[in-house]
Amino acid sequence: MDSVIFTVIRRMRFPLMALTIVYSIAVLGFTLIPAQDASGNPARMGFFDAFYFVSYTATTIGFGELPYPFTPAQRLWTIVCIYATVIVWIYSIGTLISLAQDAGFNRAVTRRRFRKRVRELTRPFYLVCGYGETGTALTRALIHRNRMAVVIDVDPQRISALKMENYQLFVPALCADAGVPTILREAGLKHDRCIGVVAVTDDNEINLKISITAKLLHKDITVYARSDSSDVEKNMESFETDNVVDPYETFALHLAIALEMPCQFLIHRWLSGLNIEKLEEPVYPPATGLWVICGFGRFGKAIYSRLKVEGVGVIVIEATPDRTGEPAEGCIKGRGTEAETLKDARIESAVALVAGTSDDTNNLSIVMTAKELNSRLFVVLRQNELVNQDIVDAVHADIVMHPSAIIANRIRVMMMVPLLREFIVLAKMQDNAWACELASRISALVGDEAPDVWEVCLKCSGLPGDRTDPVAVIRALTDKQTVRLGHLMYDPHKRHDKLRCLTLLLKSEHGSTFLPKPETALSVGDRILFCGSSAARDDMEWTLQNENILRYSMTGKSRSPQRIWKVLAHALGVRH
């Protein structure tokens, strides 16, 4: 039985029983007490008249005595009935108000409404578990790309914050523990429109349990999980979790790329960055000289290992080496917030500093103290909390590492532009000069605006109602028409102008083509990766979805309104 209905029945059974008993006794009494008709003859009140009288008397309406004026005995019984029914009604209404204010009942009603809304979803959606900084960024990115999301978080304040967001799409949300399989099932884990589960709660164990549950209950679903622990990460990978994101290893890899090929690192930041408002300037971390790392947790260890591979000298400062461990050559014990500790680490002759503890206040203190001792330092700052953004910006670090942003970026790319991941892998095989040339081309296209990156799949999803399918192009290809890559890049308003976009990668059944030419013919099933201005993306959407605009891009001719009218008139049988 539904928990809401069960709760109502359980809590209201005594008030309903009391009402039934009092009404029954009152009605029975009126039928048994002798009455008199208008002539003074003995009479009896029928059950219907008795029930009718008790009903309007108990509700304090008071239509008067019927069918004849009452005898003293009847009036005495009426007084008893009035008090009894009013008391039992007060008891019943009080119980009902108490039920409406009951936290458990409200949770049951909320869950029932949530299940109903999830069941009614008709478009593909992602199940996002955790609405912290990472979950919020991912949900915004999904809604921005017109994708549906269902959110679960154990914190009621986060769910309230979600409901206050002005999202263009409705996002069903529930305050509950995502680690409970029943909750995941109610949130649509087994829904035929659920295309992915994102486990980004603050608890590694909960993320692990969500991943296990998702794979056991819906084997074919794609799971994206956050892990800050190597043990949990290996555990997730052991049962085929599709994508496990470790923010520390990811950042360390990017830093290593920046050391060797700054333009490669720049392109990666431009194309995969989240919430970038304008193009960032390239950074050049020093590849030689001494680096000082403050903090030897998972982040510090990841940076240390990468720098060692690159042959860079490193000194580590760690406050609790007995708990975190220390490098083979030892470390300097301390937090790094004191000038003496930094001097012991030879900060005055160092070229770079990594403030990588798990405390933002300590990291900011480390940077400020170190810069007083050596203003030429290249600074890498770990930002743990998004609320500290203003003070983090104030120290002007060369690179800021924010774990939640890294995770959100990685998962967003994997979910919405999976071809970008393949492009980045292929781009790493190119040299820095190639990357600098590509950066120049992108900059020439978008100016100071941050580039938008989007993927066009020619009938990849196959899911009805998925608005990402380019309907016009698929129909043209199905009709054996030749659609070339360049046709998608014409301005739909002026065919002689080209959109401010660039084709990065084309993936077809014949393989992947790096920076394909506009003359390339397209086929059903191809996937294309573009980057360019947001306006170019919006204009391309017209060509992808509208057959007339696609025809105009392909031939320079559009179907005239007169022609459309002729076709319509012929179909309707209208004669001129």
XYZ file of N, CA, C and O in Angstrom, residues 441-442 444-446 451-454 485-486 488-491 498-504 518 529-540:
140
model
N 44.308 30.001 -34.314
C 43.103 29.904 -35.154
C 41.836 30.068 -34.312
O 40.889 30.746 -34.712
N 41.825 29.435 -33.144
C 40.651 29.555 -32.274
C 40.494 30.992 -31.793
O 39.392 31.555 -31.785
N 41.495 33.673 -33.281
C 41.044 34.512 -34.395
C 39.535 34.367 -34.634
O 38.878 35.314 -35.083
N 38.994 33.193 -34.324
C 37.555 32.960 -34.532
C 36.689 33.642 -33.472
O 35.678 34.246 -33.776
N 37.103 33.519 -32.213
C 36.216 33.943 -31.121
C 36.661 35.235 -30.443
O 35.940 35.762 -29.598
N 35.645 29.988 -26.138
C 35.052 29.161 -27.199
C 34.008 28.197 -26.649
O 34.153 27.670 -25.547
N 32.981 27.998 -27.443
C 31.986 26.984 -27.111
C 32.364 25.708 -27.872
O 32.871 25.776 -28.995
N 32.161 24.573 -27.264
C 32.499 23.290 -27.898
C 31.235 22.443 -27.938
O 30.554 22.299 -26.933
N 30.933 21.908 -29.112
C 29.722 21.078 -29.207
C 29.948 19.922 -30.168
O 30.818 19.975 -31.035
N 30.475 18.596 -44.994
C 30.759 19.242 -43.707
C 30.621 20.756 -43.804
O 30.066 21.412 -42.923
N 31.099 21.320 -44.926
C 31.038 22.770 -45.099
C 29.620 23.308 -45.144
O 29.386 24.475 -44.806
N 27.242 22.656 -43.213
C 26.778 22.952 -41.853
C 27.387 24.239 -41.319
O 26.918 24.781 -40.314
N 28.432 24.715 -41.990
C 29.175 25.865 -41.460
C 28.870 27.163 -42.195
O 29.556 28.173 -41.988
N 27.855 27.133 -43.087
C 27.414 28.378 -43.722
C 26.481 29.135 -42.789
O 25.714 28.526 -42.026
N 26.522 30.459 -42.928
C 25.578 31.293 -42.185
C 24.171 31.052 -42.747
O 23.947 31.223 -43.951
N 30.586 32.595 -43.592
C 30.786 31.350 -42.848
C 30.658 31.617 -41.355
O 30.973 32.713 -40.879
N 30.184 30.624 -40.658
C 30.052 30.755 -39.206
C 31.429 30.796 -38.572
O 32.397 30.219 -39.096
N 31.490 31.439 -37.443
C 32.773 31.532 -36.731
C 32.980 30.254 -35.902
O 32.807 30.219 -34.691
N 33.287 29.182 -36.621
C 33.520 27.907 -35.951
C 34.545 27.101 -36.727
O 34.868 27.399 -37.880
N 35.049 26.076 -36.069
C 36.121 25.241 -36.617
C 35.790 23.786 -36.322
O 35.328 23.452 -35.229
N 36.011 22.920 -37.320
C 35.785 21.487 -37.106
C 37.059 20.871 -36.540
O 38.112 20.924 -37.175
N 36.946 20.309 -35.362
C 38.129 19.730 -34.716
C 38.330 18.262 -35.070
O 39.460 17.816 -35.284
N 36.277 21.024 -45.264
C 34.838 21.295 -45.466
C 34.225 20.439 -46.571
O 33.012 20.212 -46.576
N 32.955 17.108 -34.086
C 33.258 17.992 -32.962
C 33.601 19.378 -33.496
O 34.512 19.524 -34.322
N 32.859 20.375 -33.028
C 33.079 21.760 -33.444
C 33.511 22.591 -32.245
O 33.175 22.286 -31.096
N 34.221 23.694 -32.524
C 34.418 24.730 -31.516
C 34.272 26.075 -32.215
O 34.537 26.196 -33.416
N 33.836 27.065 -31.477
C 33.634 28.386 -32.067
C 32.836 29.265 -31.140
O 32.759 29.007 -29.924
N 32.216 30.271 -31.687
C 31.436 31.190 -30.857
C 30.077 30.576 -30.517
O 29.580 29.693 -31.235
N 29.479 31.056 -29.453
C 28.149 30.566 -29.067
C 27.112 30.922 -30.130
O 26.183 30.155 -30.391
N 27.289 32.089 -30.777
C 26.363 32.493 -31.841
C 26.451 31.521 -33.014
O 25.423 31.178 -33.629
N 27.657 31.075 -33.335
C 27.821 30.108 -34.425
C 27.106 28.794 -34.101
O 26.492 28.178 -34.974
N 27.191 28.403 -32.869
C 26.506 27.166 -32.479
C 24.986 27.298 -32.637
O 24.327 26.384 -33.154
N 24.462 28.433 -32.186
C 23.016 28.644 -32.318
C 22.594 28.688 -33.780
O 21.556 28.120 -34.156
N 23.376 29.350 -34.623
C 23.038 29.426 -36.045
C 23.124 28.051 -36.711
O 22.316 27.710 -37.572
N 24.122 27.267 -36.333
C 24.246 25.923 -36.908
C 23.045 25.057 -36.546
O 22.624 24.201 -37.343
